PDB file of C-alpha atoms in Angstrom:
ATOM      1  CA  MET A   1      74.580  79.575  76.983  1.00 41.00           C
ATOM      2  CA  MET A   2      73.810  77.678  79.559  1.00 45.00           C
ATOM      3  CA  SER A   3      76.151  74.934  80.403  1.00 47.00           C
ATOM      4  CA  ASN A   4      74.883  71.742  80.754  1.00 46.00           C
ATOM      5  CA  SER A   5      76.979  70.160  83.676  1.00 51.00           C
ATOM      6  CA  LYS A   6      75.775  69.523  86.934  1.00 76.00           C
ATOM      7  CA  TYR A   7      77.263  71.735  89.690  1.00 84.00           C
ATOM      8  CA  THR A   8      77.311  70.027  93.180  1.00 87.00           C
ATOM      9  CA  SER A   9      75.858  73.216  95.054  1.00 95.00           C
ATOM     10  CA  VAL A  10      75.334  76.646  95.376  1.00 97.00           C
ATOM     11  CA  SER A  11      75.245  79.800  98.017  1.00 97.00           C
ATOM     12  CA  VAL A  12      74.199  82.600  95.783  1.00 98.00           C
ATOM     13  CA  VAL A  13      74.241  86.166  98.647  1.00 98.00           C
ATOM     14  CA  VAL A  14      72.304  88.943  97.541  1.00 98.00           C
ATOM     15  CA  PRO A  15      73.092  92.187 100.154  1.00 97.00           C
ATOM     16  CA  VAL A  16      69.717  93.707  99.154  1.00 96.00           C
ATOM     17  CA  TYR A  17      68.994  98.001  99.577  1.00 94.00           C
ATOM     18  CA  ASN A  18      65.704  99.369  98.590  1.00 92.00           C
ATOM     19  CA  SER A  19      65.085  96.927  96.267  1.00 92.00           C
ATOM     20  CA  GLU A  20      61.425  95.811  96.432  1.00 93.00           C
ATOM     21  CA  GLN A  21      60.725  95.809  92.877  1.00 92.00           C
ATOM     22  CA  THR A  22      63.766  93.538  91.460  1.00 94.00           C
ATOM     23  CA  LEU A  23      63.575  90.952  94.335  1.00 96.00           C
ATOM     24  CA  PRO A  24      60.628  88.595  93.102  1.00 96.00           C
ATOM     25  CA  GLU A  25      62.173  88.616  89.721  1.00 96.00           C
ATOM     26  CA  LEU A  26      65.832  87.765  90.538  1.00 96.00           C
ATOM     27  CA  ILE A  27      64.382  85.173  92.642  1.00 97.00           C
ATOM     28  CA  ALA A  28      62.383  83.956  90.119  1.00 96.00           C
ATOM     29  CA  ARG A  29      65.590  83.895  87.420  1.00 96.00           C
ATOM     30  CA  LEU A  30      67.440  82.205  89.839  1.00 97.00           C
ATOM     31  CA  ARG A  31      66.028  79.504  90.214  1.00 96.00           C
ATOM     32  CA  GLU A  32      65.687  78.810  86.478  1.00 96.00           C
ATOM     33  CA  VAL A  33      68.905  78.994  85.981  1.00 96.00           C
ATOM     34  CA  LEU A  34      70.289  77.168  88.704  1.00 95.00           C
ATOM     35  CA  SER A  35      67.504  74.041  89.288  1.00 93.00           C
ATOM     36  CA  PRO A  36      68.753  72.091  86.686  1.00 92.00           C
ATOM     37  CA  THR A  37      72.004  73.044  86.340  1.00 91.00           C
ATOM     38  CA  THR A  38      72.974  72.089  90.605  1.00 93.00           C
ATOM     39  CA  GLU A  39      72.117  69.490  93.039  1.00 90.00           C
ATOM     40  CA  ALA A  40      71.035  71.932  95.743  1.00 94.00           C
ATOM     41  CA  PHE A  41      71.570  75.419  95.906  1.00 95.00           C
ATOM     42  CA  GLU A  42      70.373  78.312  98.156  1.00 96.00           C
ATOM     43  CA  VAL A  43      69.611  82.372  97.974  1.00 97.00           C
ATOM     44  CA  ILE A  44      71.030  84.126 101.060  1.00 98.00           C
ATOM     45  CA  LEU A  45      69.215  87.831 100.657  1.00 98.00           C
ATOM     46  CA  VAL A  46      70.769  90.298 103.487  1.00 98.00           C
ATOM     47  CA  ASN A  47      68.260  93.381 104.207  1.00 97.00           C
ATOM     48  CA  ASP A  48      71.192  96.019 105.139  1.00 95.00           C
ATOM     49  CA  CYS A  49      68.702  98.307 106.493  1.00 94.00           C
ATOM     50  CA  SER A  50      66.246  99.321 103.713  1.00 94.00           C
ATOM     51  CA  LYS A  51      63.927 102.327 104.079  1.00 92.00           C
ATOM     52  CA  ASP A  52      61.674 100.743 102.059  1.00 92.00           C
ATOM     53  CA  ASN A  53      59.440  97.228 101.607  1.00 94.00           C
ATOM     54  CA  SER A  54      62.756  94.819 101.156  1.00 95.00           C
ATOM     55  CA  TRP A  55      62.125  93.288 104.119  1.00 96.00           C
ATOM     56  CA  GLN A  56      58.705  92.701 103.850  1.00 96.00           C
ATOM     57  CA  VAL A  57      59.105  91.052 100.257  1.00 96.00           C
ATOM     58  CA  ILE A  58      61.990  88.838 101.622  1.00 97.00           C
ATOM     59  CA  GLU A  59      60.194  87.387 104.272  1.00 96.00           C
ATOM     60  CA  LYS A  60      57.121  86.512 101.555  1.00 95.00           C
ATOM     61  CA  LEU A  61      59.869  85.193  98.947  1.00 96.00           C
ATOM     62  CA  ALA A  62      61.097  82.907 102.199  1.00 95.00           C
ATOM     63  CA  GLU A  63      57.655  81.736 102.711  1.00 94.00           C
ATOM     64  CA  GLN A  64      56.889  80.858  99.453  1.00 93.00           C
ATOM     65  CA  ASP A  65      60.582  79.184  98.291  1.00 94.00           C
ATOM     66  CA  THR A  66      62.530  76.823 100.858  1.00 93.00           C
ATOM     67  CA  ALA A  67      65.341  77.765  99.287  1.00 95.00           C
ATOM     68  CA  VAL A  68      65.580  81.326 100.130  1.00 96.00           C
ATOM     69  CA  LEU A  69      66.845  82.466 103.494  1.00 97.00           C
ATOM     70  CA  GLY A  70      66.479  86.056 104.382  1.00 97.00           C
ATOM     71  CA  LEU A  71      68.735  88.111 106.811  1.00 97.00           C
ATOM     72  CA  SER A  72      68.381  91.615 108.273  1.00 97.00           C
ATOM     73  CA  LEU A  73      71.106  93.719 109.752  1.00 97.00           C
ATOM     74  CA  MET A  74      70.923  96.117 112.746  1.00 96.00           C
ATOM     75  CA  ARG A  75      71.626  99.117 110.715  1.00 94.00           C
ATOM     76  CA  ASN A  76      72.953  99.876 107.475  1.00 93.00           C
ATOM     77  CA  TYR A  77      76.864  98.596 107.269  1.00 92.00           C
ATOM     78  CA  GLY A  78      77.600  98.575 103.694  1.00 89.00           C
ATOM     79  CA  GLN A  79      77.649  96.673 100.880  1.00 91.00           C
ATOM     80  CA  HIS A  80      80.545  94.321 101.007  1.00 91.00           C
ATOM     81  CA  ASN A  81      79.250  94.352 104.994  1.00 94.00           C
ATOM     82  CA  ALA A  82      76.060  92.668 104.103  1.00 96.00           C
ATOM     83  CA  LEU A  83      78.182  90.630 102.022  1.00 97.00           C
ATOM     84  CA  LEU A  84      80.367  88.864 104.350  1.00 96.00           C
ATOM     85  CA  ALA A  85      76.862  88.160 106.466  1.00 96.00           C
ATOM     86  CA  GLY A  86      75.801  86.454 104.023  1.00 97.00           C
ATOM     87  CA  ILE A  87      78.893  84.561 103.207  1.00 97.00           C
ATOM     88  CA  MET A  88      79.298  83.718 106.449  1.00 96.00           C
ATOM     89  CA  ARG A  89      75.983  82.085 106.565  1.00 95.00           C
ATOM     90  CA  ALA A  90      76.546  80.211 103.168  1.00 96.00           C
ATOM     91  CA  GLN A  91      76.888  76.399 103.466  1.00 95.00           C
ATOM     92  CA  TYR A  92      77.421  75.342  99.899  1.00 96.00           C
ATOM     93  CA  ASP A  93      80.962  74.256  98.207  1.00 95.00           C
ATOM     94  CA  PHE A  94      80.496  77.861  95.946  1.00 97.00           C
ATOM     95  CA  ILE A  95      79.291  80.956  96.463  1.00 98.00           C
ATOM     96  CA  VAL A  96      78.103  83.434  94.225  1.00 98.00           C
ATOM     97  CA  THR A  97      77.424  87.006  94.856  1.00 98.00           C
ATOM     98  CA  ILE A  98      75.441  89.553  92.555  1.00 97.00           C
ATOM     99  CA  ASP A  99      74.054  92.540  92.809  1.00 94.00           C
ATOM    100  CA  ASP A 100      70.115  92.910  93.811  1.00 93.00           C
ATOM    101  CA  ASP A 101      69.344  95.282  90.676  1.00 90.00           C
ATOM    102  CA  LEU A 102      69.423  92.684  87.833  1.00 91.00           C
ATOM    103  CA  GLN A 103      72.662  94.398  85.954  1.00 90.00           C
ATOM    104  CA  ASN A 104      74.506  91.737  86.181  1.00 91.00           C
ATOM    105  CA  PRO A 105      72.097  89.096  84.827  1.00 93.00           C
ATOM    106  CA  PRO A 106      71.673  85.481  86.980  1.00 96.00           C
ATOM    107  CA  GLU A 107      71.681  83.585  83.490  1.00 95.00           C
ATOM    108  CA  ASP A 108      75.047  84.373  83.434  1.00 95.00           C
ATOM    109  CA  ILE A 109      75.877  82.374  86.812  1.00 96.00           C
ATOM    110  CA  PRO A 110      76.854  79.361  85.038  1.00 95.00           C
ATOM    111  CA  LYS A 111      79.781  80.815  83.407  1.00 95.00           C
ATOM    112  CA  LEU A 112      81.343  82.042  86.215  1.00 96.00           C
ATOM    113  CA  LEU A 113      80.988  78.399  88.078  1.00 96.00           C
ATOM    114  CA  ASP A 114      82.415  76.537  84.944  1.00 95.00           C
ATOM    115  CA  ALA A 115      85.815  78.554  85.436  1.00 95.00           C
ATOM    116  CA  LEU A 116      85.525  76.901  89.163  1.00 96.00           C
ATOM    117  CA  VAL A 117      84.913  74.084  88.044  1.00 94.00           C
ATOM    118  CA  GLU A 118      87.663  74.209  85.787  1.00 94.00           C
ATOM    119  CA  GLY A 119      89.770  75.114  88.547  1.00 94.00           C
ATOM    120  CA  HIS A 120      90.113  78.036  89.329  1.00 95.00           C
ATOM    121  CA  ASP A 121      89.578  79.649  92.749  1.00 96.00           C
ATOM    122  CA  VAL A 122      87.548  82.706  91.993  1.00 95.00           C
ATOM    123  CA  ALA A 123      86.173  83.557  88.856  1.00 96.00           C
ATOM    124  CA  TYR A 124      85.006  87.463  88.339  1.00 94.00           C
ATOM    125  CA  GLY A 125      82.007  88.749  85.762  1.00 93.00           C
ATOM    126  CA  LYS A 126      83.696  91.542  83.851  1.00 88.00           C
ATOM    127  CA  PRO A 127      80.671  93.109  81.832  1.00 85.00           C
ATOM    128  CA  GLN A 128      81.841  93.518  78.312  1.00 74.00           C
ATOM    129  CA  LYS A 129      80.445  97.405  78.358  1.00 67.00           C
ATOM    130  CA  ARG A 130      79.180  98.718  81.926  1.00 59.00           C
ATOM    131  CA  LYS A 131      75.477 100.527  81.688  1.00 53.00           C
ATOM    132  CA  HIS A 132      76.560 103.313  84.343  1.00 52.00           C
ATOM    133  CA  SER A 133      76.522 107.403  84.143  1.00 55.00           C
ATOM    134  CA  LEU A 134      79.999 109.148  83.249  1.00 57.00           C
ATOM    135  CA  TRP A 135      80.658 109.960  86.783  1.00 55.00           C
ATOM    136  CA  ARG A 136      79.772 106.353  87.903  1.00 56.00           C
ATOM    137  CA  ASN A 137      82.213 104.784  85.344  1.00 59.00           C
ATOM    138  CA  LEU A 138      85.092 107.458  86.388  1.00 60.00           C
ATOM    139  CA  SER A 139      84.816 106.527  89.922  1.00 59.00           C
ATOM    140  CA  SER A 140      84.632 102.816  89.283  1.00 61.00           C
ATOM    141  CA  LYS A 141      87.455 103.259  87.728  1.00 64.00           C
ATOM    142  CA  ILE A 142      89.470 105.449  90.965  1.00 61.00           C
ATOM    143  CA  VAL A 143      87.709 102.423  92.965  1.00 63.00           C
ATOM    144  CA  LYS A 144      89.978  99.957  90.805  1.00 61.00           C
ATOM    145  CA  GLY A 145      92.959 101.682  90.914  1.00 62.00           C
ATOM    146  CA  SER A 146      92.425 101.846  94.608  1.00 62.00           C
ATOM    147  CA  LEU A 147      92.414  97.849  94.530  1.00 61.00           C
ATOM    148  CA  ARG A 148      95.414  97.429  92.446  1.00 63.00           C
ATOM    149  CA  LEU A 149      97.186  98.938  95.228  1.00 60.00           C
ATOM    150  CA  ALA A 150      95.613  96.710  97.756  1.00 56.00           C
ATOM    151  CA  LEU A 151      95.459  93.207  96.213  1.00 57.00           C
ATOM    152  CA  GLY A 152      98.304  93.647  93.416  1.00 58.00           C
ATOM    153  CA  ALA A 153      97.742  94.236  89.256  1.00 48.00           C
ATOM    154  CA  ASP A 154      96.467  90.998  88.714  1.00 58.00           C
ATOM    155  CA  MET A 155      92.805  90.542  91.128  1.00 62.00           C
ATOM    156  CA  GLY A 156      92.465  94.594  91.244  1.00 61.00           C
ATOM    157  CA  SER A 157      92.174  94.577  87.331  1.00 66.00           C
ATOM    158  CA  LYS A 158      89.830  91.712  87.342  1.00 76.00           C
ATOM    159  CA  SER A 159      87.192  92.347  90.189  1.00 78.00           C
ATOM    160  CA  SER A 160      83.523  92.670  90.000  1.00 85.00           C
ATOM    161  CA  ALA A 161      80.480  92.608  92.723  1.00 88.00           C
ATOM    162  CA  PHE A 162      79.610  89.949  89.769  1.00 95.00           C
ATOM    163  CA  ARG A 163      82.017  87.147  91.759  1.00 96.00           C
ATOM    164  CA  ALA A 164      81.800  82.852  92.199  1.00 97.00           C
ATOM    165  CA  PHE A 165      84.103  81.263  94.473  1.00 97.00           C
ATOM    166  CA  ARG A 166      84.887  78.600  95.988  1.00 97.00           C
ATOM    167  CA  SER A 167      83.576  78.178  99.881  1.00 96.00           C
ATOM    168  CA  ASP A 168      86.965  76.999 101.686  1.00 95.00           C
ATOM    169  CA  LEU A 169      88.395  80.159 100.820  1.00 96.00           C
ATOM    170  CA  ARG A 170      86.779  81.769 104.387  1.00 96.00           C
ATOM    171  CA  LYS A 171      89.482  79.424 106.154  1.00 93.00           C
ATOM    172  CA  GLY A 172      91.325  82.487 105.268  1.00 92.00           C
ATOM    173  CA  PHE A 173      89.143  85.112 106.895  1.00 92.00           C
ATOM    174  CA  THR A 174      87.100  83.356 109.549  1.00 88.00           C
ATOM    175  CA  GLN A 175      88.391  85.468 112.126  1.00 84.00           C
ATOM    176  CA  PHE A 176      87.994  88.508 111.111  1.00 85.00           C
ATOM    177  CA  ALA A 177      86.631  91.347 113.156  1.00 81.00           C
ATOM    178  CA  ASP A 178      87.139  94.740 111.466  1.00 82.00           C
ATOM    179  CA  ALA A 179      84.284  97.382 110.599  1.00 82.00           C
ATOM    180  CA  GLN A 180      86.343  98.354 107.717  1.00 82.00           C
ATOM    181  CA  VAL A 181      85.681  94.901 104.878  1.00 86.00           C
ATOM    182  CA  SER A 182      85.918  93.920 101.634  1.00 84.00           C
ATOM    183  CA  ILE A 183      85.386  91.009 100.532  1.00 90.00           C
ATOM    184  CA  ASP A 184      87.787  91.291  97.216  1.00 86.00           C
ATOM    185  CA  VAL A 185      90.777  92.029  99.825  1.00 84.00           C
ATOM    186  CA  LEU A 186      89.547  89.244 101.779  1.00 89.00           C
ATOM    187  CA  LEU A 187      89.238  86.938  99.160  1.00 90.00           C
ATOM    188  CA  SER A 188      93.130  87.560  97.785  1.00 84.00           C
ATOM    189  CA  TRP A 189      94.400  86.298 101.317  1.00 87.00           C
ATOM    190  CA  THR A 190      94.183  82.497 100.147  1.00 90.00           C
ATOM    191  CA  ALA A 191      92.844  82.816  96.418  1.00 89.00           C
ATOM    192  CA  ASN A 192      95.347  82.023  93.757  1.00 87.00           C
ATOM    193  CA  ARG A 193      94.029  81.280  90.218  1.00 92.00           C
ATOM    194  CA  ILE A 194      91.828  84.314  89.520  1.00 92.00           C
ATOM    195  CA  ALA A 195      89.685  84.478  86.143  1.00 93.00           C
ATOM    196  CA  ALA A 196      87.593  87.003  84.971  1.00 92.00           C
ATOM    197  CA  ILE A 197      84.600  86.614  82.870  1.00 93.00           C
ATOM    198  CA  LYS A 198      82.888  88.458  80.265  1.00 93.00           C
ATOM    199  CA  VAL A 199      79.430  88.812  81.163  1.00 92.00           C
ATOM    200  CA  ALA A 200      76.701  91.274  80.244  1.00 89.00           C
ATOM    201  CA  HIS A 201      75.399  93.825  81.666  1.00 81.00           C
ATOM    202  CA  GLN A 202      71.964  95.248  81.900  1.00 80.00           C
ATOM    203  CA  PRO A 203      70.535  99.206  82.236  1.00 72.00           C
ATOM    204  CA  ARG A 204      68.989  99.632  85.890  1.00 67.00           C
ATOM    205  CA  GLN A 205      65.446  99.082  85.202  1.00 67.00           C
ATOM    206  CA  HIS A 206      64.728 100.421  89.141  1.00 61.00           C
ATOM    207  CA  GLY A 207      65.381 102.404  91.509  1.00 56.00           C
ATOM    208  CA  ARG A 208      69.529 104.506  91.586  1.00 60.00           C
ATOM    209  CA  SER A 209      72.486 103.282  92.794  1.00 56.00           C
ATOM    210  CA  GLY A 210      72.816 103.685  96.580  1.00 57.00           C
ATOM    211  CA  TYR A 211      77.076 104.456  95.912  1.00 56.00           C
ATOM    212  CA  THR A 212      77.110 108.532  95.268  1.00 59.00           C
ATOM    213  CA  MET A 213      80.710 109.336  94.504  1.00 60.00           C
ATOM    214  CA  ARG A 214      81.303 110.631  98.045  1.00 66.00           C
ATOM    215  CA  LYS A 215      80.833 107.280  99.115  1.00 65.00           C
ATOM    216  CA  LEU A 216      83.483 105.610  96.518  1.00 64.00           C
ATOM    217  CA  LEU A 217      85.522 107.842  97.595  1.00 65.00           C
ATOM    218  CA  SER A 218      84.998 106.889 100.708  1.00 68.00           C
ATOM    219  CA  LEU A 219      85.374 103.475 100.174  1.00 65.00           C
ATOM    220  CA  THR A 220      88.616 103.885  98.183  1.00 67.00           C
ATOM    221  CA  LEU A 221      90.224 105.619 101.210  1.00 66.00           C
ATOM    222  CA  SER A 222      89.303 102.829 103.765  1.00 68.00           C
ATOM    223  CA  MET A 223      91.130  99.984 100.913  1.00 64.00           C
ATOM    224  CA  VAL A 224      93.844 102.260 100.695  1.00 67.00           C
ATOM    225  CA  THR A 225      94.386 102.625 104.383  1.00 65.00           C
ATOM    226  CA  GLY A 226      93.262  99.435 105.663  1.00 65.00           C
ATOM    227  CA  TYR A 227      94.693  97.225 103.708  1.00 64.00           C
ATOM    228  CA  SER A 228      97.981  98.706 101.650  1.00 66.00           C
ATOM    229  CA  THR A 229     101.098 100.017 103.147  1.00 67.00           C
ATOM    230  CA  ALA A 230     101.245 102.671 100.100  1.00 70.00           C
ATOM    231  CA  PRO A 231     100.503 105.280 101.564  1.00 74.00           C
ATOM    232  CA  LEU A 232     102.376 105.290 104.128  1.00 72.00           C
ATOM    233  CA  ARG A 233     105.436 104.804 101.302  1.00 73.00           C
ATOM    234  CA  PHE A 234     104.615 107.361  99.098  1.00 76.00           C
ATOM    235  CA  ALA A 235     104.616 109.718 102.733  1.00 74.00           C
ATOM    236  CA  SER A 236     108.120 108.272 103.761  1.00 73.00           C
ATOM    237  CA  SER A 237     109.380 109.012 100.007  1.00 77.00           C
ATOM    238  CA  LEU A 238     107.470 112.560 100.071  1.00 75.00           C
ATOM    239  CA  GLY A 239     109.584 113.057 103.208  1.00 74.00           C
ATOM    240  CA  LEU A 240     112.640 112.134 101.900  1.00 73.00           C
ATOM    241  CA  PHE A 241     111.832 114.594  98.552  1.00 77.00           C
ATOM    242  CA  SER A 242     111.063 117.326 100.824  1.00 74.00           C
ATOM    243  CA  ALA A 243     114.429 117.067 103.048  1.00 72.00           C
ATOM    244  CA  LEU A 244     116.334 116.476  99.861  1.00 75.00           C
ATOM    245  CA  VAL A 245     115.028 119.541  98.282  1.00 75.00           C
ATOM    246  CA  GLY A 246     115.374 121.597 101.450  1.00 72.00           C
ATOM    247  CA  VAL A 247     119.249 120.262 101.648  1.00 73.00           C
ATOM    248  CA  GLY A 248     119.587 121.523  97.921  1.00 78.00           C
ATOM    249  CA  ILE A 249     118.143 124.493  98.766  1.00 73.00           C
ATOM    250  CA  PHE A 250     120.665 125.106 101.598  1.00 72.00           C
ATOM    251  CA  LEU A 251     123.719 124.544  99.543  1.00 76.00           C
ATOM    252  CA  TYR A 252     122.618 126.655  96.989  1.00 74.00           C
ATOM    253  CA  VAL A 253     121.938 129.551  99.104  1.00 71.00           C
ATOM    254  CA  LEU A 254     125.550 129.147 100.389  1.00 73.00           C
ATOM    255  CA  ILE A 255     127.032 129.200  96.997  1.00 78.00           C
ATOM    256  CA  LEU A 256     125.359 132.215  96.365  1.00 72.00           C
ATOM    257  CA  ARG A 257     126.060 133.906  99.753  1.00 69.00           C
ATOM    258  CA  PHE A 258     129.845 132.973 100.356  1.00 73.00           C
ATOM    259  CA  VAL A 259     131.062 131.785  96.410  1.00 74.00           C
ATOM    260  CA  HIS A 260     129.125 134.766  94.089  1.00 69.00           C
ATOM    261  CA  GLU A 261     128.702 137.210  97.215  1.00 68.00           C
ATOM    262  CA  VAL A 262     124.939 137.453  96.404  1.00 68.00           C
ATOM    263  CA  SER A 263     122.502 138.906  98.631  1.00 66.00           C
ATOM    264  CA  VAL A 264     120.164 136.035  99.373  1.00 61.00           C
ATOM    265  CA  PRO A 265     116.476 136.705  98.980  1.00 62.00           C
ATOM    266  CA  GLY A 266     114.502 137.523 102.493  1.00 64.00           C
ATOM    267  CA  PHE A 267     110.640 136.827 103.730  1.00 59.00           C
ATOM    268  CA  THR A 268     109.230 135.659 100.441  1.00 56.00           C
ATOM    269  CA  PHE A 269     111.866 133.435 100.017  1.00 64.00           C
ATOM    270  CA  ILE A 270     111.757 131.825 103.534  1.00 71.00           C
ATOM    271  CA  ALA A 271     107.291 132.248 103.876  1.00 65.00           C
ATOM    272  CA  ALA A 272     107.640 129.857 100.278  1.00 64.00           C
ATOM    273  CA  GLU A 273     110.157 127.834 101.722  1.00 70.00           C
ATOM    274  CA  ILE A 274     108.227 126.945 105.267  1.00 75.00           C
ATOM    275  CA  ALA A 275     104.685 126.731 103.236  1.00 69.00           C
ATOM    276  CA  MET A 276     106.116 123.968 100.745  1.00 73.00           C
ATOM    277  CA  PHE A 277     108.026 121.960 103.954  1.00 75.00           C
ATOM    278  CA  ALA A 278     105.231 121.983 106.276  1.00 76.00           C
ATOM    279  CA  GLY A 279     102.648 120.819 103.886  1.00 74.00           C
ATOM    280  CA  MET A 280     104.677 117.967 103.385  1.00 76.00           C
ATOM    281  CA  GLN A 281     104.997 117.732 107.121  1.00 79.00           C
ATOM    282  CA  LEU A 282     100.913 117.746 107.633  1.00 77.00           C
ATOM    283  CA  PHE A 283      99.839 115.851 104.669  1.00 79.00           C
ATOM    284  CA  THR A 284     102.077 112.447 106.598  1.00 79.00           C
ATOM    285  CA  ILE A 285     101.125 113.257 109.655  1.00 81.00           C
ATOM    286  CA  GLY A 286      97.336 113.223 107.583  1.00 77.00           C
ATOM    287  CA  VAL A 287      98.671 108.959 106.772  1.00 78.00           C
ATOM    288  CA  ILE A 288     100.310 108.337 109.442  1.00 80.00           C
ATOM    289  CA  GLY A 289      96.628 109.341 111.478  1.00 77.00           C
ATOM    290  CA  GLU A 290      94.887 107.566 108.909  1.00 75.00           C
ATOM    291  CA  TYR A 291      96.588 103.948 110.047  1.00 76.00           C
ATOM    292  CA  LEU A 292      95.796 105.062 113.738  1.00 78.00           C
ATOM    293  CA  ALA A 293      92.568 105.164 113.123  1.00 73.00           C
ATOM    294  CA  ARG A 294      92.007 102.037 112.075  1.00 72.00           C
ATOM    295  CA  LEU A 295      94.114 100.618 114.320  1.00 75.00           C
ATOM    296  CA  HIS A 296      92.078 102.340 117.163  1.00 68.00           C
ATOM    297  CA  PHE A 297      88.817 101.142 115.962  1.00 66.00           C
ATOM    298  CA  ARG A 298      90.024  97.655 115.012  1.00 70.00           C
ATOM    299  CA  THR A 299      90.876  97.832 119.218  1.00 73.00           C
ATOM    300  CA  MET A 300      87.339  98.979 119.838  1.00 70.00           C
ATOM    301  CA  GLY A 301      85.934  95.643 118.583  1.00 73.00           C
ATOM    302  CA  LYS A 302      83.527  97.138 116.248  1.00 81.00           C
ATOM    303  CA  PRO A 303      81.829  94.088 114.633  1.00 87.00           C
ATOM    304  CA  PRO A 304      81.491  94.615 110.296  1.00 90.00           C
ATOM    305  CA  TYR A 305      77.762  93.344 110.868  1.00 93.00           C
ATOM    306  CA  THR A 306      75.367  92.435 113.279  1.00 94.00           C
ATOM    307  CA  ILE A 307      72.218  90.337 112.728  1.00 95.00           C
ATOM    308  CA  ARG A 308      68.388  91.748 113.754  1.00 94.00           C
ATOM    309  CA  SER A 309      66.507  88.723 112.715  1.00 95.00           C
ATOM    310  CA  GLU A 310      66.175  86.352 110.007  1.00 94.00           C
ATOM    311  CA  THR A 311      63.577  84.425 107.926  1.00 93.00           C
ATOM    312  CA  THR A 312      61.958  81.105 109.412  1.00 77.00           C
ATOM    313  CA  SER A 313      64.899  78.409 109.546  1.00 55.00           C
ATOM    314  CA  ARG A 314      64.667  76.056 107.086  1.00 54.00           C
ATOM    315  CA  THR A 315      67.079  73.114 105.548  1.00 46.00           C
ATOM    316  CA  HIS A 316      67.972  75.168 102.312  1.00 46.00           C
ATOM    317  CA  GLN A 317      68.221  71.821 100.571  1.00 48.00           C
ATOM    318  CA  PRO A 318      66.147  71.679  97.571  1.00 47.00           C
ATOM    319  CA  LYS A 319      67.010  68.673  95.461  1.00 44.00           C
ATOM    320  CA  ASN A 320      66.116  68.354  92.185  1.00 44.00           C
ATOM    321  CA  ASN A 321      63.304  64.864  90.619  1.00 38.00           C
TER     322      ASN A 321
END
């Protein structure tokens, strides 16, 4: 049920990828929801180098509606990078992020805004039941697990792509310039009170998700190695464990040889031991290499996004009569 309260101003940021069919309906439903409940609002559509006519649709929508601002990125940077581009351009008190596929109904936005009015810094829309495939649900759980490592158990378990937060949280990442972006991690640097609000989740009506299992696993690896020291700690623990096992095997061999006068196993025993320790060492080196690679790319100064063009600038301050 829609709230009757008035919100000062709201910026809605939508990452767009191959969504020419859903954008007109999305804008219409956003306007229907936000017009009676806000003093001012804007919708920022960030085209992440779509392969269809999404940008042409965005330009047309911006011509028809002064509340719409379109940004087109130079290449496909990814959902979180596109979100960051829109978030940094947002000008209003509350910022809402929502996907372009209409699986999260815009009608649930007031629920998230109510949580911010009550004093929360971030409000996540938690679907009552996700309308995804089995593999997508499984991969989403894997991503959730990586977020718990990077964000902590509380925020990691609540996070979702449908979120609302106070715009002043951006103060914590205004200087952020890494090509690997996680909006939830950036918000965790300044957010204190986190809410999870139950919302509806609809089946996808058009197109298909741009997230494959491979992309989700890649995103997981990037988040874990980019924003958490857990893999390094695991590698250190593995190294300590292998050292203890090595000492134990050495003592076992000495006892067999000098106490029980039993001949020590030969080549097979040694080969198995070498293989085990070599595998552990290579794994540890690989983890350290991931961190060095992240550091290397950060020193290169690769930007998280670059804007190719945007729709004609307007005031973007529609007022209710």
